[in-house]
C-alpha cells in the first residue's frame, strides 16, 4: 500500500507572510487529510516560520534544494543538517529547473539524496525528459540514466524512504500535461528500473507525476496504477486549488 503524496513546490514565490496565510487557509480545507500525505516546499526563507505553523497539522515541510555537505565554505548553500534543524521531512532534489538552469548533474543529485537520507529527510528525486529527447524517442534512456545516477547513493534498505517525481520538462509550467496513459507508461518503466535496483522494495516506492497538475486533471492521473502522487508548481500557490489536489479522491473530477 502506497500512501499518495501530494506536494506543493512553490519555487521562488511566497514571502513569509504569504506562506503563513496559506497555511492558515489550507488547514480547514484539508482537515486531517486522511489517507494522503500533503507536503509543502516553500522558499528557504519561509522554512522556519512555516515549519512552526505546520507543527501539529498533517502537512509536512519540504525544502526545494539542499547541498550535500553538512557545513563548510559553500556560500549561499543550505545543508541537510540545517533542513533537519527547521523540521523538514522532505527535500526536492534534481528538479528540472536545478538541472537545466543551474547545471546540476545526476552525480550531484545522487549525493544530495544520500546526504538527506543520512539526516532522515526523505528525498523527492525528480527525473524527466525534455521535448527534444521525447521527440528523439530517448525518453526511457534519459529516465534510466537519471535514475541510475540520482539513486547511486541510496543505501540498501532505505529505498522506500525515497520518492521519485517523474516530471516531463515539456509539461512543467506550460499548461501541457502528459495524458494519464503517457504518464503511466513512464511510471511503469520507472517502477521496473526501481525493481532492478531495489528488488521487492520497489513496489513500496512512491512515484509522483509532475507537470501542469491541477484540480481538473489530478483525479484521472491518480487513477493510474503507478501514479502515487503529484508534485505541483503553479496550481499549488493558492490554498483552495492545492486543497482540491490534496483531496483528489474526495472531490469530483472537476471543471478547472
Ligand atoms: C514543478 O514545479 O515541479 C511543476 C510540475 O510545475 P507546474 O505544476 O507549474 O507545471
PDB file of N, CA and C and ligand atoms in Angstrom, residues 9-11 92 95-97 126 165 167-168 171-176 209-214 231-236, ligand 1:
ATOM      1  N   UNK A   9       5.286  22.647  -4.779  1.00  0.00           N
ATOM      2  CA  UNK A   9       6.605  23.247  -4.987  1.00  0.00           C
ATOM      3  C   UNK A   9       6.372  24.711  -5.331  1.00  0.00           C
ATOM      4  N   UNK A  10       6.630  25.570  -4.356  1.00  0.00           N
ATOM      5  CA  UNK A  10       6.342  26.991  -4.568  1.00  0.00           C
ATOM      6  C   UNK A  10       7.415  27.708  -5.372  1.00  0.00           C
ATOM      7  N   UNK A  11       8.521  27.050  -5.624  1.00  0.00           N
ATOM      8  CA  UNK A  11       9.627  27.686  -6.370  1.00  0.00           C
ATOM      9  C   UNK A  11       9.968  29.029  -5.721  1.00  0.00           C
ATOM     10  N   UNK A  92      13.176  18.335  -2.111  1.00  0.00           N
ATOM     11  CA  UNK A  92      13.174  18.053  -3.553  1.00  0.00           C
ATOM     12  C   UNK A  92      14.625  18.120  -4.039  1.00  0.00           C
ATOM     13  N   UNK A  95      15.286  18.849  -9.362  1.00  0.00           N
ATOM     14  CA  UNK A  95      14.189  19.440 -10.144  1.00  0.00           C
ATOM     15  C   UNK A  95      14.754  19.903 -11.489  1.00  0.00           C
ATOM     16  N   UNK A  96      13.957  19.846 -12.530  1.00  0.00           N
ATOM     17  CA  UNK A  96      14.492  20.173 -13.868  1.00  0.00           C
ATOM     18  C   UNK A  96      15.019  21.602 -13.924  1.00  0.00           C
ATOM     19  N   UNK A  97      14.447  22.503 -13.107  1.00  0.00           N
ATOM     20  CA  UNK A  97      14.985  23.873 -13.112  1.00  0.00           C
ATOM     21  C   UNK A  97      16.392  23.893 -12.515  1.00  0.00           C
ATOM     22  N   UNK A 126      13.687  14.153  -8.649  1.00  0.00           N
ATOM     23  CA  UNK A 126      12.980  14.451  -9.906  1.00  0.00           C
ATOM     24  C   UNK A 126      13.760  13.948 -11.115  1.00  0.00           C
ATOM     25  N   UNK A 165       9.856  11.724  -8.504  1.00  0.00           N
ATOM     26  CA  UNK A 165       8.887  12.571  -9.214  1.00  0.00           C
ATOM     27  C   UNK A 165       9.233  12.527 -10.699  1.00  0.00           C
ATOM     28  N   UNK A 167       8.728  14.132 -13.968  1.00  0.00           N
ATOM     29  CA  UNK A 167       8.248  15.421 -14.460  1.00  0.00           C
ATOM     30  C   UNK A 167       8.786  15.672 -15.867  1.00  0.00           C
ATOM     31  N   UNK A 168       7.986  15.361 -16.885  1.00  0.00           N
ATOM     32  CA  UNK A 168       8.439  15.683 -18.241  1.00  0.00           C
ATOM     33  C   UNK A 168       8.663  17.192 -18.338  1.00  0.00           C
ATOM     34  N   UNK A 171       6.233  19.595 -19.833  1.00  0.00           N
ATOM     35  CA  UNK A 171       4.908  19.767 -19.203  1.00  0.00           C
ATOM     36  C   UNK A 171       4.962  20.681 -17.983  1.00  0.00           C
ATOM     37  N   UNK A 172       6.165  21.123 -17.603  1.00  0.00           N
ATOM     38  CA  UNK A 172       6.285  21.916 -16.378  1.00  0.00           C
ATOM     39  C   UNK A 172       6.012  23.385 -16.669  1.00  0.00           C
ATOM     40  N   UNK A 173       4.971  23.904 -16.031  1.00  0.00           N
ATOM     41  CA  UNK A 173       4.650  25.321 -16.142  1.00  0.00           C
ATOM     42  C   UNK A 173       4.158  25.728 -17.523  1.00  0.00           C
ATOM     43  N   UNK A 174       3.809  24.759 -18.356  1.00  0.00           N
ATOM     44  CA  UNK A 174       3.427  25.067 -19.738  1.00  0.00           C
ATOM     45  C   UNK A 174       1.931  24.922 -19.981  1.00  0.00           C
ATOM     46  N   UNK A 175       1.227  24.313 -19.018  1.00  0.00           N
ATOM     47  CA  UNK A 175      -0.184  24.022 -19.227  1.00  0.00           C
ATOM     48  C   UNK A 175      -0.384  22.729 -20.005  1.00  0.00           C
ATOM     49  N   UNK A 176       0.709  22.157 -20.539  1.00  0.00           N
ATOM     50  CA  UNK A 176       0.606  20.864 -21.265  1.00  0.00           C
ATOM     51  C   UNK A 176       0.825  19.746 -20.268  1.00  0.00           C
ATOM     52  N   UNK A 209       3.743  12.180 -10.256  1.00  0.00           N
ATOM     53  CA  UNK A 209       3.774  12.817 -11.576  1.00  0.00           C
ATOM     54  C   UNK A 209       3.797  14.326 -11.355  1.00  0.00           C
ATOM     55  N   UNK A 210       4.560  15.033 -12.163  1.00  0.00           N
ATOM     56  CA  UNK A 210       4.548  16.496 -12.100  1.00  0.00           C
ATOM     57  C   UNK A 210       4.561  17.084 -13.489  1.00  0.00           C
ATOM     58  N   UNK A 211       3.821  18.162 -13.664  1.00  0.00           N
ATOM     59  CA  UNK A 211       3.758  18.836 -14.964  1.00  0.00           C
ATOM     60  C   UNK A 211       2.346  19.306 -15.205  1.00  0.00           C
ATOM     61  N   UNK A 212       2.083  20.574 -14.800  1.00  0.00           N
ATOM     62  CA  UNK A 212       0.766  21.185 -15.006  1.00  0.00           C
ATOM     63  C   UNK A 212      -0.377  20.372 -14.383  1.00  0.00           C
ATOM     64  N   UNK A 213      -0.118  19.802 -13.210  1.00  0.00           N
ATOM     65  CA  UNK A 213      -1.217  19.143 -12.469  1.00  0.00           C
ATOM     66  C   UNK A 213      -2.109  20.226 -11.878  1.00  0.00           C
ATOM     67  N   UNK A 214      -3.410  20.011 -11.960  1.00  0.00           N
ATOM     68  CA  UNK A 214      -4.376  20.956 -11.391  1.00  0.00           C
ATOM     69  C   UNK A 214      -5.595  20.188 -10.899  1.00  0.00           C
ATOM     70  N   UNK A 231       3.605  16.273  -7.895  1.00  0.00           N
ATOM     71  CA  UNK A 231       4.440  17.400  -7.496  1.00  0.00           C
ATOM     72  C   UNK A 231       3.902  18.582  -8.306  1.00  0.00           C
ATOM     73  N   UNK A 232       3.473  19.611  -7.584  1.00  0.00           N
ATOM     74  CA  UNK A 232       2.654  20.647  -8.214  1.00  0.00           C
ATOM     75  C   UNK A 232       3.284  22.021  -8.051  1.00  0.00           C
ATOM     76  N   UNK A 233       3.474  22.725  -9.160  1.00  0.00           N
ATOM     77  CA  UNK A 233       4.006  24.076  -9.104  1.00  0.00           C
ATOM     78  C   UNK A 233       2.880  25.102  -9.077  1.00  0.00           C
ATOM     79  N   UNK A 234       2.538  25.628 -10.247  1.00  0.00           N
ATOM     80  CA  UNK A 234       1.577  26.735 -10.350  1.00  0.00           C
ATOM     81  C   UNK A 234       0.295  26.556  -9.560  1.00  0.00           C
ATOM     82  N   UNK A 235      -0.322  25.385  -9.668  1.00  0.00           N
ATOM     83  CA  UNK A 235      -1.635  25.180  -9.026  1.00  0.00           C
ATOM     84  C   UNK A 235      -1.517  24.969  -7.513  1.00  0.00           C
ATOM     85  N   UNK A 236      -0.287  25.044  -6.993  1.00  0.00           N
ATOM     86  CA  UNK A 236      -0.149  24.885  -5.537  1.00  0.00           C
ATOM     87  C   UNK A 236      -0.025  26.226  -4.825  1.00  0.00           C
TER      88      UNK A 236
HETATM   89  C1  LIG B   1       7.013  21.713 -10.757  1.00  0.00           C
HETATM   90  O1  LIG B   1       7.456  22.796 -10.436  1.00  0.00           O
HETATM   91  O2  LIG B   1       7.566  20.709 -10.326  1.00  0.00           O
HETATM   92  C2  LIG B   1       5.848  21.656 -11.638  1.00  0.00           C
HETATM   93  C3  LIG B   1       5.423  20.492 -12.017  1.00  0.00           C
HETATM   94  O3  LIG B   1       5.289  22.847 -12.000  1.00  0.00           O
HETATM   95  P1  LIG B   1       3.825  23.044 -12.687  1.00  0.00           P
HETATM   96  O4  LIG B   1       2.846  22.273 -11.852  1.00  0.00           O
HETATM   97  O5  LIG B   1       3.585  24.530 -12.633  1.00  0.00           O
HETATM   98  O6  LIG B   1       3.918  22.512 -14.068  1.00  0.00           O
END
